[in-house]
Amino acid sequence: MDTDELLIRYAAGNRDFLQVNLQQANLSEFALAGINLSRSDLTGANLSGASLRGANLSEAVVAEATLWRANLTEAVLIWANFSKACLIRATLTQVDLHKAVLTKADLRLANLRYADLSYTNLEGADLRYADLTGANLAGANLSKANLTGANLSQADLYNANFTKAILSRTNLRYADLSSINLDGVDLRDAQVSGTSLQPLVNTHQ
């Protein structure tokens, strides 16, 4: 399916586009709220500034796609693959990214407030200055992730893996830090007041 056909069908009221091939498609700035693209292939697609509020991209492949400033508020992204995707300044408030893949994704300045990132793979992701206030990161893999200046206050980090992650100036106030793996992490510049810090391993301070 090409982009023009999708937009015509969407404008006619169709919201279901399961398993469609939209590799390299240009959907920049389009309003596609509520669209169902589950199991679709959007590898390398341009979704910059697109509105995908409440969209369903569960099990979709969005690897290496550009979603700069895209609005995915309350979208369902379970099991989706966003590896190496550009999500700079994207709005991901209250999204469901349970068990999604975001390895080496660029999430700088992204809004992930109250998002469900439980058991998500964020290995090597760039989360500098991202807002993860109240997010659920239980069981998430954040090894080698860069969380410089990120806000994780009140986040659920139970059993998360932070091996070799960068937590410089990271706000961890009132976050659940019980049973997390902090192997190779320097917490000297992190803000940890009000936390229940019971790491599985010793931190390197």
XYZ file of C-alpha atoms in Angstrom:
205
model
C 0.000 0.000 0.000
C 1.361 3.430 -0.887
C 0.999 6.567 1.196
C -1.642 8.177 -1.016
C -3.922 5.148 -0.802
C -3.594 5.016 2.987
C -4.444 8.701 3.351
C -7.471 8.421 1.039
C -8.819 5.431 2.941
C -8.126 7.101 6.291
C -9.964 10.244 5.178
C -12.911 8.022 4.202
C -13.118 6.717 7.764
C -11.031 3.549 7.565
C -8.750 3.096 10.577
C -7.592 -0.515 10.157
C -4.367 -1.006 8.217
C -2.991 -4.231 9.660
C 0.258 -5.680 8.318
C 0.715 -3.052 5.603
C 4.099 -2.285 4.069
C 5.015 1.368 4.584
C 8.792 1.128 4.428
C 10.361 4.535 3.769
C 6.869 6.116 3.589
C 6.573 9.875 4.119
C 3.767 10.557 6.611
C 5.336 13.679 8.080
C 2.918 16.128 9.716
C -0.181 14.044 8.887
C -2.974 13.623 11.462
C -3.591 9.889 11.879
C -5.141 9.668 15.340
C -6.576 6.264 16.202
C -5.035 4.495 13.214
C -4.401 0.760 13.539
C -1.019 -0.158 12.049
C -0.369 -3.238 14.141
C 2.170 -5.668 12.670
C 2.910 -3.199 9.873
C 6.382 -2.459 8.506
C 7.341 1.215 8.836
C 11.080 0.707 8.625
C 12.749 3.984 7.790
C 9.437 5.850 7.524
C 9.222 9.612 8.097
C 6.605 10.395 10.760
C 8.065 13.686 11.937
C 5.425 15.887 13.493
C 2.690 13.331 12.782
C -0.268 12.975 15.141
C -0.703 9.342 16.158
C -2.703 9.874 19.334
C -4.297 6.608 20.446
C -2.804 4.731 17.483
C -2.180 0.986 17.596
C 1.304 0.003 16.440
C 1.578 -3.184 18.460
C 4.155 -5.576 16.977
C 4.918 -3.066 14.216
C 8.447 -2.591 12.890
C 9.352 1.088 13.139
C 13.108 0.578 13.128
C 15.259 3.499 11.948
C 12.118 5.604 11.436
C 12.013 9.338 12.120
C 9.385 10.420 14.658
C 10.807 13.791 15.634
C 8.110 15.772 17.488
C 5.533 13.077 16.705
C 2.548 12.846 19.060
C 1.873 9.287 20.206
C -0.081 10.099 23.357
C -1.848 6.979 24.722
C -0.731 4.893 21.722
C -0.499 1.091 21.998
C 3.052 0.065 21.072
C 3.288 -3.366 22.708
C 6.084 -5.513 21.243
C 6.825 -2.800 18.637
C 10.367 -2.505 17.290
C 11.718 1.056 17.417
C 15.400 0.134 17.307
C 17.571 3.043 16.126
C 14.450 5.195 15.615
C 14.634 8.968 16.056
C 12.105 10.026 18.700
C 13.629 13.355 19.667
C 11.039 15.570 21.381
C 8.315 12.987 20.704
C 5.255 13.007 22.959
C 4.814 9.515 24.375
C 2.685 10.336 27.389
C 0.860 7.289 28.793
C 1.880 5.062 25.872
C 1.977 1.277 26.285
C 5.467 0.124 25.266
C 5.358 -3.133 27.209
C 8.105 -5.437 25.906
C 8.903 -3.080 23.032
C 12.385 -2.817 21.503
C 14.038 0.609 21.647
C 17.676 -0.400 21.419
C 19.877 2.543 20.423
C 16.783 4.706 19.863
C 17.197 8.472 20.156
C 14.723 9.688 22.791
C 16.374 12.957 23.743
C 13.908 15.400 25.302
C 11.046 12.944 24.724
C 7.971 13.116 26.959
C 7.399 9.659 28.450
C 5.424 10.713 31.503
C 3.469 7.798 32.997
C 4.366 5.537 30.059
C 4.370 1.747 30.462
C 7.906 0.670 29.593
C 7.836 -2.532 31.614
C 10.228 -5.160 30.277
C 11.145 -2.854 27.395
C 14.598 -3.178 25.849
C 16.253 0.257 25.947
C 19.838 -0.950 25.718
C 22.083 1.818 24.445
C 19.166 4.260 24.062
C 19.794 7.996 24.248
C 17.398 9.357 26.880
C 19.189 12.587 27.690
C 16.810 15.075 29.310
C 13.794 12.842 28.650
C 10.849 13.136 31.027
C 10.000 9.734 32.514
C 8.093 10.997 35.531
C 5.927 8.230 36.968
C 6.847 5.814 34.168
C 6.707 2.054 34.686
C 10.176 0.693 33.921
C 9.883 -2.508 35.953
C 12.085 -5.188 34.435
C 13.305 -2.845 31.681
C 16.763 -3.188 30.171
C 18.517 0.184 30.363
C 22.050 -1.127 30.120
C 24.424 1.351 28.460
C 21.581 3.875 28.139
C 22.406 7.560 28.486
C 20.060 9.129 31.047
C 21.968 12.360 31.575
C 19.595 14.974 32.970
C 16.578 12.693 32.572
C 13.676 12.905 35.011
C 12.747 9.527 36.512
C 11.088 10.875 39.641
C 8.360 8.602 40.989
C 9.184 5.993 38.327
C 8.848 2.269 39.003
C 12.316 0.828 38.382
C 11.817 -2.474 40.167
C 14.223 -5.111 38.855
C 15.414 -2.838 36.037
C 18.888 -3.316 34.546
C 21.087 -0.190 34.567
C 24.410 -1.921 33.898
C 26.910 0.681 32.648
C 24.142 3.259 32.183
C 24.975 6.969 32.455
C 23.045 8.624 35.282
C 24.730 12.009 35.439
C 22.357 14.604 36.933
C 19.504 12.108 36.583
C 16.504 12.819 38.806
C 15.630 9.602 40.678
C 13.749 11.229 43.524
C 11.017 9.056 45.019
C 11.568 6.383 42.370
C 11.306 2.692 43.276
C 14.920 1.559 43.065
C 14.441 -1.771 44.806
C 16.205 -4.794 43.342
C 17.781 -2.920 40.432
C 21.113 -3.759 38.809
C 23.526 -0.827 39.035
C 26.712 -2.626 38.021
C 29.247 -0.106 36.769
C 27.008 2.907 37.492
C 28.251 6.114 39.102
C 25.475 7.687 41.186
C 27.511 10.529 42.656
C 25.799 13.173 40.513
C 22.348 11.577 40.515
C 19.493 12.857 42.673
C 18.376 9.926 44.833
C 16.622 11.531 47.796
C 13.453 9.773 48.887
C 14.350 6.509 47.138
C 14.431 2.963 48.470
C 17.817 2.082 47.075
C 18.450 -1.645 47.463
C 20.620 -2.524 44.458
C 21.491 -6.094 43.626
C 25.132 -5.133 43.221
C 27.418 -2.466 44.584
C 27.618 0.819 42.722
C 30.958 2.243 41.679
C 31.093 5.498 43.591
